[in-house]
Coordinates of C-alpha atoms in Angstrom, one line a residue:
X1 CA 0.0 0.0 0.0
X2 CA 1.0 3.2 -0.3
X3 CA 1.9 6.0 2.2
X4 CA -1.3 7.8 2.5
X5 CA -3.3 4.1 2.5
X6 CA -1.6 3.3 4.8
X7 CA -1.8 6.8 6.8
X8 CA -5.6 6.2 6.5
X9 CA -6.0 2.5 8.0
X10 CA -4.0 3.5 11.1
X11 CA -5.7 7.0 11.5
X12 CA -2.2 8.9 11.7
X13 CA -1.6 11.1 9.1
X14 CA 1.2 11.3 6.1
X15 CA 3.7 14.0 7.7
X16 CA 3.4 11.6 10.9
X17 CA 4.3 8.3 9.0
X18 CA 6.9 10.5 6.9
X19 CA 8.7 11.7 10.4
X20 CA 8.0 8.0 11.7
X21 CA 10.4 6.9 8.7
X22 CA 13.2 9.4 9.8
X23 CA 13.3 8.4 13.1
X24 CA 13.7 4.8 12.0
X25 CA 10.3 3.8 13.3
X26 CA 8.7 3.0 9.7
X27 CA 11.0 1.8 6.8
X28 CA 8.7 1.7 3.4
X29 CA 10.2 0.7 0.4
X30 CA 10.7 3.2 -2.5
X31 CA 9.6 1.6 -6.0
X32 CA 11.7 3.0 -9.4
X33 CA 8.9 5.5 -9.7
X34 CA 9.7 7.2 -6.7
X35 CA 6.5 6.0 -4.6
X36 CA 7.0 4.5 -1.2
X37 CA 5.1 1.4 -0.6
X38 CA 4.4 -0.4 3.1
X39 CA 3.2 -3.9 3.7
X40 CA 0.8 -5.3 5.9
X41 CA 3.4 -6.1 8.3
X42 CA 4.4 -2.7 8.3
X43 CA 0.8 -1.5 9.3
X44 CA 0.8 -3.8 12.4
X45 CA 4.3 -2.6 13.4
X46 CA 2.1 0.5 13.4
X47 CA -0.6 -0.9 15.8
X48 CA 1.8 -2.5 18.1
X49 CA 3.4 0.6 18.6
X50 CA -0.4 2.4 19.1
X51 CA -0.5 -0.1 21.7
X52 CA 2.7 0.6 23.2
X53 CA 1.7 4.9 22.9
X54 CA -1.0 4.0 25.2
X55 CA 1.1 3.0 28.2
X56 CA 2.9 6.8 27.9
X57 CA 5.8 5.5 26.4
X58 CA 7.8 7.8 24.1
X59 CA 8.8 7.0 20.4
X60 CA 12.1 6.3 21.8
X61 CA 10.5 4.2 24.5
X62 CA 8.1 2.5 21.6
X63 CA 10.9 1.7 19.4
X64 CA 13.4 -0.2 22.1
X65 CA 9.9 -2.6 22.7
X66 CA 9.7 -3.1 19.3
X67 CA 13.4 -4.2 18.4
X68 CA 14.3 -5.7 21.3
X69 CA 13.3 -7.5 24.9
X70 CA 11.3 -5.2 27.2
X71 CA 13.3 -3.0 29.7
X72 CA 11.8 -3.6 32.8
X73 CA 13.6 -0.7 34.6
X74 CA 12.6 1.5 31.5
X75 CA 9.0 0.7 32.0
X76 CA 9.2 0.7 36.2
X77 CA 10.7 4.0 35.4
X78 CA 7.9 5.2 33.2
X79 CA 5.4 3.9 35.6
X80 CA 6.2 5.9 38.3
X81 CA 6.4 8.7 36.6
X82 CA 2.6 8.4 35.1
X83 CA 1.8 7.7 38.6
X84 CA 2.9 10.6 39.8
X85 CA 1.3 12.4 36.4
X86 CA -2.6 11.0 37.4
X87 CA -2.0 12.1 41.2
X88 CA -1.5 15.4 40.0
X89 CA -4.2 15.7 37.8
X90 CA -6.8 13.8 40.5
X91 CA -5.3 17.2 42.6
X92 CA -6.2 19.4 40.2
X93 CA -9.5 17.1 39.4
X94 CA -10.2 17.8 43.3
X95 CA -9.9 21.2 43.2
X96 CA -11.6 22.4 40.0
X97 CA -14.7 19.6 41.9
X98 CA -14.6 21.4 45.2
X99 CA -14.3 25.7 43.9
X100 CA -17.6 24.1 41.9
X101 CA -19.2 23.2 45.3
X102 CA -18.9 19.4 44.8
X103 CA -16.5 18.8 47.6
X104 CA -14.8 20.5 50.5
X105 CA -12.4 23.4 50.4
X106 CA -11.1 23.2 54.0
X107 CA -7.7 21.9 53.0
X108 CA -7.0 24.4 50.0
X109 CA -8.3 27.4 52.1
X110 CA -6.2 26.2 55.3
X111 CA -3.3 26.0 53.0
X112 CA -3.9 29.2 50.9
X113 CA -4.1 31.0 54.3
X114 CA -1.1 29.6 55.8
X115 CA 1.3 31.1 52.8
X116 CA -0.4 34.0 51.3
X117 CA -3.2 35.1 53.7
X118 CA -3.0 38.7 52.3
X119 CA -4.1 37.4 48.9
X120 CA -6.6 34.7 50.0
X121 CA -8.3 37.7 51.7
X122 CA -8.4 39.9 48.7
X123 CA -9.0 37.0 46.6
X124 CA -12.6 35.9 48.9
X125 CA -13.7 39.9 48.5
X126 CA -12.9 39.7 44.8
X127 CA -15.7 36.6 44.8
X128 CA -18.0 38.8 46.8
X129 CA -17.2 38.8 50.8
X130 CA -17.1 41.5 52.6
X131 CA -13.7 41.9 54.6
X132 CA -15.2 40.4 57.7
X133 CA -16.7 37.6 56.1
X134 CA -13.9 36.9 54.2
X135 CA -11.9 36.8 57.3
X136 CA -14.4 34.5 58.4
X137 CA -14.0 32.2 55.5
X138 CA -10.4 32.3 55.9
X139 CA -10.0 31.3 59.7
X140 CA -13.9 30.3 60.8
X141 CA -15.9 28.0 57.8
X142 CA -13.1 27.4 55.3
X143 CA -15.1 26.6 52.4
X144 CA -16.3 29.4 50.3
X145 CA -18.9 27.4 49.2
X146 CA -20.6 26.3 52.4
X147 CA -20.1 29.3 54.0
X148 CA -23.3 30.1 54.4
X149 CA -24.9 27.0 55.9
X150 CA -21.7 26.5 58.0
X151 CA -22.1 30.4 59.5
X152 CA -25.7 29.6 60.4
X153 CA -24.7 26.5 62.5
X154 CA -21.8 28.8 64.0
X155 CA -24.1 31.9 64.6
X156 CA -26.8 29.2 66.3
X157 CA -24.0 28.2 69.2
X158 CA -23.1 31.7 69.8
X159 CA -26.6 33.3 69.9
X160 CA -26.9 31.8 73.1
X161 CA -23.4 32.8 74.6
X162 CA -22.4 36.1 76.6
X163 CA -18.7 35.9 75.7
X164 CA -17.4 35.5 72.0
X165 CA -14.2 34.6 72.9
X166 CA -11.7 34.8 75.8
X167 CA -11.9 37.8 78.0
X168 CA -13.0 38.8 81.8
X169 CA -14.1 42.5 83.1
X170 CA -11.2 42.6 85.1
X171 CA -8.7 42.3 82.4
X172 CA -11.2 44.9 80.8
X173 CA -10.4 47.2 83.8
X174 CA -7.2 46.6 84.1
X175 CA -6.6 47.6 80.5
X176 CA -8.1 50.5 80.8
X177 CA -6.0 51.8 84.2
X178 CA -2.8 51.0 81.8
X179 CA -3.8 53.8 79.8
X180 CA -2.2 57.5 81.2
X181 CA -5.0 59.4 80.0
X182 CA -9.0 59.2 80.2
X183 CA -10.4 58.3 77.2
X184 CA -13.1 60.5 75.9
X185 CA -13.7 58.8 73.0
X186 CA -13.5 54.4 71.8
X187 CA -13.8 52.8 69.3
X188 CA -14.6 49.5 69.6
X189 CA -13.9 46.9 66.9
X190 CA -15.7 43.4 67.1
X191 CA -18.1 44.4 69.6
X192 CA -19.6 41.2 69.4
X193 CA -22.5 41.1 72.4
X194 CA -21.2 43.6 74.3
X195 CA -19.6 42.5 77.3
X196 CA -16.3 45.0 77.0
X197 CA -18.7 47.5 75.6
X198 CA -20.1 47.6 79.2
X199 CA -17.3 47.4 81.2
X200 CA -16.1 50.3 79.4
X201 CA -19.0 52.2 79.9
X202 CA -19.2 51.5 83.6
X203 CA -15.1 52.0 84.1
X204 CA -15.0 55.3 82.1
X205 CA -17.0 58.2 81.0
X206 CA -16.3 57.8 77.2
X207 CA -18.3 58.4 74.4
X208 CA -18.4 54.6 72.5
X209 CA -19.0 53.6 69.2
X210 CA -19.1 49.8 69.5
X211 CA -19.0 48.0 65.8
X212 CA -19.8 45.0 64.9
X213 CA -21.5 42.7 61.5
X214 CA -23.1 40.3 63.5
X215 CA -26.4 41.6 63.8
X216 CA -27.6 38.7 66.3
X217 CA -24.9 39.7 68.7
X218 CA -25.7 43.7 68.4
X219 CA -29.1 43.3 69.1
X220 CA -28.2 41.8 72.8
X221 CA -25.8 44.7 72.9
X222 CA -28.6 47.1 72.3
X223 CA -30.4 45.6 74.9
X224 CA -27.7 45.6 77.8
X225 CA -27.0 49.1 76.6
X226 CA -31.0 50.4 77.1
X227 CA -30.8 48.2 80.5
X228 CA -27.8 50.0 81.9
X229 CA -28.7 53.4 80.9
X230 CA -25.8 54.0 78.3
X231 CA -27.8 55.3 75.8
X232 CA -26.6 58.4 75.8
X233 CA -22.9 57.7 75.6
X234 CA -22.9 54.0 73.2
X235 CA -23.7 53.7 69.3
X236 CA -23.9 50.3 67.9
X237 CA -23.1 50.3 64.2
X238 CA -23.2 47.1 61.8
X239 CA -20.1 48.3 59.9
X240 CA -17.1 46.0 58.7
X241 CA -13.6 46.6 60.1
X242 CA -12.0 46.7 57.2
X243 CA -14.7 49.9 56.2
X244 CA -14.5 52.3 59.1
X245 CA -15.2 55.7 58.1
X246 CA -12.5 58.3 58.4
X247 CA -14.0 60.6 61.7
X248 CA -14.3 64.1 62.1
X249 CA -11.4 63.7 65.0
X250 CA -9.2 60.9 65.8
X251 CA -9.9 58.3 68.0
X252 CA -8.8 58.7 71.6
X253 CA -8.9 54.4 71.7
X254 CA -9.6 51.8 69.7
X255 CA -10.4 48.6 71.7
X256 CA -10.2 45.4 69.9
X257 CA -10.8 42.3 72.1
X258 CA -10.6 38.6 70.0
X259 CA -11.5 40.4 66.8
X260 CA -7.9 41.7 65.3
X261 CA -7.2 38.2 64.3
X262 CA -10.2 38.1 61.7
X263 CA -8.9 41.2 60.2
X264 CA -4.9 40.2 60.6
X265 CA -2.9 41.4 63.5
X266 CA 0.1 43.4 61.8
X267 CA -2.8 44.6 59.5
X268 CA -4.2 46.2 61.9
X269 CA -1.7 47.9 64.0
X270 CA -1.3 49.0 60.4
X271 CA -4.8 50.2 59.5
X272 CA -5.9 51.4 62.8
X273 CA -3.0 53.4 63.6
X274 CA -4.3 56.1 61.2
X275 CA -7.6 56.5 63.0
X276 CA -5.8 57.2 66.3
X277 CA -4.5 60.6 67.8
X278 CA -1.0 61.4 68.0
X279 CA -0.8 59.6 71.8
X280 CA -3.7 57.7 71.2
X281 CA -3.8 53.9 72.5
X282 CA -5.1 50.4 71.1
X283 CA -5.7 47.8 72.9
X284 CA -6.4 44.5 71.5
X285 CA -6.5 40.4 72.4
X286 CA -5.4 37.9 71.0
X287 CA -4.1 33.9 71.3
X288 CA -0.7 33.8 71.4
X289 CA 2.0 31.4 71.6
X290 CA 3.5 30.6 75.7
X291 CA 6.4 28.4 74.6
X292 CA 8.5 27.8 71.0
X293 CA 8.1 23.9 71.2
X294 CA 4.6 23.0 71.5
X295 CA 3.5 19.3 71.5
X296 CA 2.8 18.0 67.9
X297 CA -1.2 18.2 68.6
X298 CA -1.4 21.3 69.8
X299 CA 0.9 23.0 66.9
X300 CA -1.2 21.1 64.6
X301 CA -4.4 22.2 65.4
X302 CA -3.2 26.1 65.4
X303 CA -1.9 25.9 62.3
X304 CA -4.5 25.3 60.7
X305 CA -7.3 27.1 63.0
X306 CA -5.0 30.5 63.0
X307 CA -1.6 30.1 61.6
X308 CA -0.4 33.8 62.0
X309 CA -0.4 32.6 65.5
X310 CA 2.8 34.2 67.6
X311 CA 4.6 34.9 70.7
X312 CA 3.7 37.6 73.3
X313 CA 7.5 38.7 72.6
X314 CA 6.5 38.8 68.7
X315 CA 3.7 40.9 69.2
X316 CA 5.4 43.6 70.7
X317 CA 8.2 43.5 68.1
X318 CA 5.2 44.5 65.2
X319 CA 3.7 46.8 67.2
X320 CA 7.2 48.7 68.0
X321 CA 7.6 48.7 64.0
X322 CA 4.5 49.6 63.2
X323 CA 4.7 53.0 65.3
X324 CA 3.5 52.1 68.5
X325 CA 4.6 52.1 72.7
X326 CA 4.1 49.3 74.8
X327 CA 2.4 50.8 77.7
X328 CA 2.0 47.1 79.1
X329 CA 0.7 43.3 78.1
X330 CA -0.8 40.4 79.9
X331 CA -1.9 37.3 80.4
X332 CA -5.7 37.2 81.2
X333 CA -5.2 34.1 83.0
X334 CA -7.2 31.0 83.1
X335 CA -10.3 32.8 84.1
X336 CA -10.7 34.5 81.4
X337 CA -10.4 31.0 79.0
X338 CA -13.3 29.7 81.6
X339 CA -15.2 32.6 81.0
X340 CA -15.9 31.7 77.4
X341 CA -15.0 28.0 77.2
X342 CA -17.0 26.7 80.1
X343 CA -20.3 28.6 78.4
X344 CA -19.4 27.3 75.0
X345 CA -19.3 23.3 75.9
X346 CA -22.5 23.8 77.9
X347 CA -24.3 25.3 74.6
X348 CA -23.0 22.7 72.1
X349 CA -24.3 20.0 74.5
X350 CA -27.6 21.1 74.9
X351 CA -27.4 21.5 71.2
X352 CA -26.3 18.2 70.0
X353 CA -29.2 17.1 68.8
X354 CA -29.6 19.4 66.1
X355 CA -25.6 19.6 65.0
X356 CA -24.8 16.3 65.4
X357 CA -22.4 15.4 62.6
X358 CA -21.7 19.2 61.8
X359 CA -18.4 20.5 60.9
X360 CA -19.5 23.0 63.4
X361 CA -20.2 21.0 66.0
X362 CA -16.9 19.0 65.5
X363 CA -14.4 22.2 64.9
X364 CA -15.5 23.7 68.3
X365 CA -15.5 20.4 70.4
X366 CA -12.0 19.8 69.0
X367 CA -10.8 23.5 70.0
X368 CA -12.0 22.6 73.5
X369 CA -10.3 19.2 73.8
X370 CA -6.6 21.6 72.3
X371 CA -7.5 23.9 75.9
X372 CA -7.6 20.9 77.9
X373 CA -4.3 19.6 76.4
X374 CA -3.2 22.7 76.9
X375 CA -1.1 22.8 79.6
X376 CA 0.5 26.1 79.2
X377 CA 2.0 26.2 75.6
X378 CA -1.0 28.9 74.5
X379 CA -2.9 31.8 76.0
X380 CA -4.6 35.2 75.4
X381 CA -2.5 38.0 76.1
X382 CA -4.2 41.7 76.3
X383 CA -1.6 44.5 74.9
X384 CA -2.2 48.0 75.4
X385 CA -0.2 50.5 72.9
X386 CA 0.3 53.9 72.6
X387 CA 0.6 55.9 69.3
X388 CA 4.1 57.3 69.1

């Protein structure tokens, strides 16, 4: 047959069988006309090698199992190296399956968090989250796509809490007395229900704007604020850390307890610094790091819950950079852990029933059993700063 017959019954085309022939792979004989001609052994040379194509093998690889014995190590070789090939693509497969809501995205977000958490950030707004939310995605849900459902579980447990995170009104209080000035006006990030809002209102005689985007936990703040006669001197907003307006004067204090995290610590000393008067202060909370080697579990579980995670010592090393004093920092002690810990295993018990198989119910038992295991190697430390 002839060169583009023989093109035709193997479904390769001419220039193919043409290069095939150079490479030593084909070898058609050429008639006194000119014309190359093939036999039929020629065309199941051609198959066989198909045949071989289809185990990823290259020409070269193709032509070594025609001519000769198979090389075992070749083929081992080749093997491993398609094996490696599929696990990437059933990666990728994953991936494309879970940003389409098919599967989970709690890995890829825990990982996309841990080494570019600026960009994950922007990235979640640039899908359409607000800052907070996306801050919530990042370090809260973890799954862009069952965000929603996941935050309604969340918001369920904490409608029925006091404390939002870790905190007493004595470390409150003594916060406050670090300051060398009385305040006359705070701004307080992350309100949440209120419980600093009225410790700050009791211990001072500030005007306080208290913040906040979950409307569940401002409406209890609302109420505590009518019941204690603050009315006067508190305004709740719904507004979005990462959108405070620019006011009329600086701040005399922002007050940030639990909620910097969410928005990124060194972010913030960033951010709010510009809100502040010259000698203004901000206080803020947050988890931090009691010891450089902590056990396996434990160093696990934070990095992946918060992974910008740090030192006491570290924290005051990025607020000195960023352009603020240390006027003091402490440990709120274990009372303050028991103050919102204690609360929050007594609501997901009663709740049970209706999470029961939850992430939500799962993620916040498992952060409880990391405090018992604690033993010392984490804590929340309360920083007080001054604006140089």
């Amino acid at each position: 047959m002839r060169i583009s017959e023989l093109a035709e019954s193997v479904g390769l085309s001419r220039a193919t069988l043409l290069y095939y022939e150079k490479l030593g792979l084909l070898k058609g004989k050429r008639q006194a006309n000119g014309y190359r001609v093939y036999s039929d052994a020629d065309r199941q040379r051609l198959r066989l090698m198909q045949q071989l194509q289809a185990g990823g093998l290259s020409l070269q690889e193709c032509q070594a199992c025609l001519d000769g014995k198979l090389d075992h190590d070749m083929l081992g070789q080749r093997l491993a190296v398609l094996d490696a090939e599929i696990a990437e693509k059933t990666r990728s497969r994953d991936l494309l399956a879970a940003l389409l809501g098919q599967s989970s995205l709690k890995d890829w977000h825990e990982e996309l968090e841990r080494v570019a958490p600026d960009m994950h950030r922007a990235w979640l707004m640039s899908q359409g989250f607000s800052s907070a939310e996306a801050g919530l995605v990042a370090l809260v849900s973890k799954d862009m796509n069952a965000h929603d459902a996941y935050r309604a579980g969340f918001m369920e447990v904490f409608a029925g809490l006091d404390w939002w995170g870790p905190g007493t009104a004595e470390a409150t209080r003594r916060a406050l007395g670090i300051m060398p000035f009385a305040p006359e006006t705070i701004l307080e990030i992350g309100c949440g229900p209120g419980m600093a809002t009225m410790t700050l209102a009791e211990a001072s005689t500030a005007r306080i704007t208290a913040i906040d985007t979950a409307e569940v936990a401002l409406e209890k703040l609302r109420a505590r604020i009518a019941a204690g006669g603050f009315t006067d001197r508190i305004e709740v907003q719904n507004v979005d850390m990462a959108a405070l307006p620019t006011p009329e004067l600086p701040w005399d204090v922002i007050w940030s307890e639990g909620s910097a995290y969410i928005f990124g610590v060194e972010k913030a000393l960033a951010d709010w610094r510009t809100l502040l008067r010259p000698g203004g202060a901000l206080v803020f909370s947050d988890m931090v790091w009691r010891t450089d080697t902590p056990d396996d579990e434990i160093r696990a579980f934070w990095d992946a819950e918060y992974p910008a995670m740090k030192t006491s010592a570290t924290r005051v090393a990025q607020a000195k950079r960023a352009g603020y004093r240390v006027l003091g920092h402490f440990d709120i002690g274990p009372e303050g852990m028991e103050t919102y810990y204690r609360p929050l295993a007594a609501r997901l018990e009663a709740l049970e029933p209706r999470l029961a198989g939850s992430r939500v119910l799962d993620d916040l038992r498992r952060e409880i059993a990391v405090l018992e295991a604690e033993r010392g190697q984490f804590g929340y430390e309360m920083f007080v700063l001054e604006r140089a």
